[in-house]
Coordinates of C-alpha atoms in Angstrom, one line a residue:
M21 CA 117.0 74.6 110.6
A22 CA 120.3 76.3 110.9
D23 CA 122.0 73.5 112.9
R24 CA 123.0 75.8 115.7
A25 CA 123.4 75.5 119.4
Y26 CA 123.0 78.5 121.8
L27 CA 124.6 79.4 125.1
Y28 CA 123.0 82.4 127.0
S29 CA 121.8 83.7 130.4
D30 CA 118.4 84.6 131.7
D31 CA 116.7 85.3 135.0
R32 CA 114.5 82.2 134.5
P33 CA 115.9 78.7 134.5
D34 CA 113.4 77.7 131.8
A35 CA 113.8 80.6 129.4
W36 CA 114.2 78.4 126.3
D37 CA 114.1 81.1 123.7
A38 CA 117.6 82.4 122.9
P39 CA 117.9 86.2 123.2
E40 CA 118.4 88.5 120.3
V41 CA 121.8 89.8 121.7
G42 CA 124.1 88.7 124.5
Y43 CA 124.7 85.0 123.5
Y44 CA 127.1 82.6 122.0
D45 CA 126.1 80.2 119.2
S46 CA 127.7 77.5 117.0
R47 CA 127.1 75.8 113.8
W48 CA 126.9 72.0 113.3
T49 CA 128.8 71.3 116.6
I50 CA 128.6 72.1 120.3
P51 CA 131.7 74.1 121.3
L52 CA 133.9 72.1 123.7
A53 CA 134.1 74.8 126.4
W54 CA 130.3 74.9 126.8
F55 CA 130.2 71.5 128.5
F56 CA 132.6 72.7 131.2
F57 CA 129.8 74.9 132.8
F58 CA 127.3 72.1 133.5
R59 CA 126.8 69.1 135.7
P60 CA 124.7 65.9 135.0
G61 CA 121.7 67.3 137.0
D62 CA 121.6 70.3 134.7
V63 CA 120.3 68.3 131.7
R64 CA 116.6 68.7 131.1
L65 CA 114.1 67.1 128.7
I66 CA 111.4 69.7 127.9
E67 CA 108.1 68.9 126.3
V68 CA 107.5 70.9 123.1
D69 CA 104.0 71.3 121.7
Y70 CA 103.9 72.7 118.2
G71 CA 100.6 72.7 116.3
G72 CA 99.4 69.6 118.2
A73 CA 102.6 67.7 117.6
R74 CA 104.5 66.9 120.8
W75 CA 108.0 65.8 121.4
E76 CA 110.9 66.2 123.9
E77 CA 114.0 68.3 123.4
V78 CA 117.3 68.5 125.4
R79 CA 118.2 71.7 127.2
L80 CA 120.7 72.5 129.9
S81 CA 120.1 74.9 132.7
A82 CA 122.2 75.8 135.8
E83 CA 122.5 78.7 138.2
K84 CA 125.2 80.8 136.8
D85 CA 127.4 81.2 139.9
P86 CA 127.8 77.4 140.4
A87 CA 128.2 77.0 136.7
L88 CA 131.1 79.5 136.7
E89 CA 132.7 77.8 139.6
A90 CA 132.5 74.4 137.8
F91 CA 134.1 76.0 134.8
E92 CA 136.9 77.4 136.9
R93 CA 137.6 74.0 138.5
R94 CA 137.7 72.4 135.1
R95 CA 139.6 75.2 133.3
P96 CA 143.0 73.4 133.6
L97 CA 141.4 70.3 132.0
L98 CA 139.9 72.4 129.1
L99 CA 143.3 74.0 128.5
S100 CA 144.9 70.6 128.5
A101 CA 142.3 69.3 126.0
I102 CA 142.7 72.2 123.6
D103 CA 146.5 71.8 123.8
G104 CA 147.6 75.4 123.1
R105 CA 145.1 75.9 120.2
L106 CA 143.9 79.1 121.9
P107 CA 145.7 81.5 124.2
D108 CA 144.6 81.6 127.8
E109 CA 143.4 85.1 127.2
A110 CA 140.7 84.0 124.7
V111 CA 139.3 81.6 127.3
E112 CA 139.4 84.4 129.9
V113 CA 137.5 86.8 127.6
F114 CA 134.9 84.1 126.9
L115 CA 134.5 83.4 130.6
S116 CA 134.2 87.1 131.5
K117 CA 131.5 87.6 128.8
V118 CA 129.5 84.7 130.2
A119 CA 130.0 85.8 133.8
G120 CA 129.0 89.4 132.9
S121 CA 125.9 88.5 131.0
F122 CA 122.4 89.4 132.3
G123 CA 120.6 86.7 134.3
R124 CA 120.9 84.3 137.2
Y125 CA 120.9 81.2 135.0
L126 CA 123.1 79.9 132.3
L127 CA 121.2 78.0 129.6
M128 CA 122.3 75.9 126.6
D129 CA 120.0 74.8 123.8
P130 CA 121.8 72.2 121.6
D131 CA 118.6 70.9 119.9
E132 CA 119.4 72.0 116.3
V133 CA 122.8 70.4 116.5
I134 CA 121.8 67.2 118.2
G135 CA 118.9 66.8 115.8
G136 CA 121.4 66.2 113.1
I137 CA 123.5 63.7 115.0
N138 CA 122.3 60.1 115.4
G139 CA 125.3 58.2 116.6
G140 CA 123.1 55.4 117.9
F141 CA 120.9 57.8 119.9
D142 CA 117.6 57.8 118.2
D143 CA 115.9 60.5 120.2
D144 CA 116.5 63.3 122.6
R145 CA 116.2 61.0 125.6
G146 CA 119.3 59.2 124.3
H147 CA 121.1 62.4 123.7
A148 CA 120.2 63.6 127.2
G149 CA 121.7 60.5 128.7
R150 CA 124.8 60.9 126.6
I151 CA 125.3 64.5 127.5
A152 CA 124.8 63.7 131.2
R153 CA 127.5 61.1 130.9
I154 CA 129.8 63.6 129.3
L155 CA 129.2 66.0 132.3
D156 CA 129.9 63.1 134.7
V157 CA 133.2 62.4 132.9
L158 CA 134.2 66.0 133.4
G159 CA 133.3 65.7 137.1
D160 CA 135.7 67.8 139.1
G161 CA 138.2 68.2 136.3
S162 CA 140.5 65.4 137.2
C163 CA 139.9 63.1 134.2
S164 CA 142.3 63.1 131.3
A165 CA 142.1 65.4 128.3
R166 CA 141.8 62.3 126.1
A167 CA 138.7 61.2 128.1
V168 CA 137.1 64.6 127.5
L169 CA 137.7 64.5 123.8
E170 CA 136.5 61.0 123.5
A171 CA 133.3 61.7 125.5
T172 CA 132.5 64.9 123.7
G173 CA 133.4 63.6 120.2
P174 CA 129.8 63.0 118.9
Y175 CA 128.9 66.7 119.6
V176 CA 132.2 68.6 119.3
K177 CA 133.7 66.5 116.5
E178 CA 137.5 66.7 116.0
L179 CA 139.0 70.1 116.6
P180 CA 139.7 71.4 113.1
P181 CA 143.3 71.6 111.7
D182 CA 142.6 75.2 110.6
P183 CA 143.7 77.6 113.3
D184 CA 141.2 80.1 112.1
R185 CA 138.4 77.7 113.2
W186 CA 139.8 76.8 116.6
E187 CA 138.0 79.6 118.5
V188 CA 134.7 78.8 117.0
S189 CA 135.0 75.1 117.7
I190 CA 136.1 75.6 121.3
L191 CA 134.2 78.8 122.4
G192 CA 131.6 79.5 119.7
Y193 CA 130.5 82.7 117.9
T194 CA 129.6 85.6 120.1
Y195 CA 126.9 88.2 119.7
W196 CA 127.6 90.7 122.4

């Protein structure tokens, strides 16, 4: 396991395999900005069957246009939460890459990251509930930056003090 999360687009709402190119990923955390695309109803528990063993994993799936609209509504909140750690242009480049990516749906696979986080949530069902609550807190973007950072803390961790790591912690790595 590489302890990665993935953000990508596809024409299918259930395309759970990340593409070879045209995606963002992270290591050990879920980048803060990724939550700003999704709503509570976008959280899915999918059944995985591997060699006869079965379990559930968390995924997020949303139609891309409404996801982009949600991000735009919440963008001022994101900028407040990151408190000048990135220039507005970096967020704009991130958003334009996501918007311009192939596919009608935006998908997030956080499984490898959340698999290493217990935090009182013993299974993916617990993580699904926690992530849905985070997305509920984000709502229309009118909550406080502090509320965002507290809600996302188990998955985002604290934003690092090293400016060279800010973009990765907030937006993720890109493979376009």
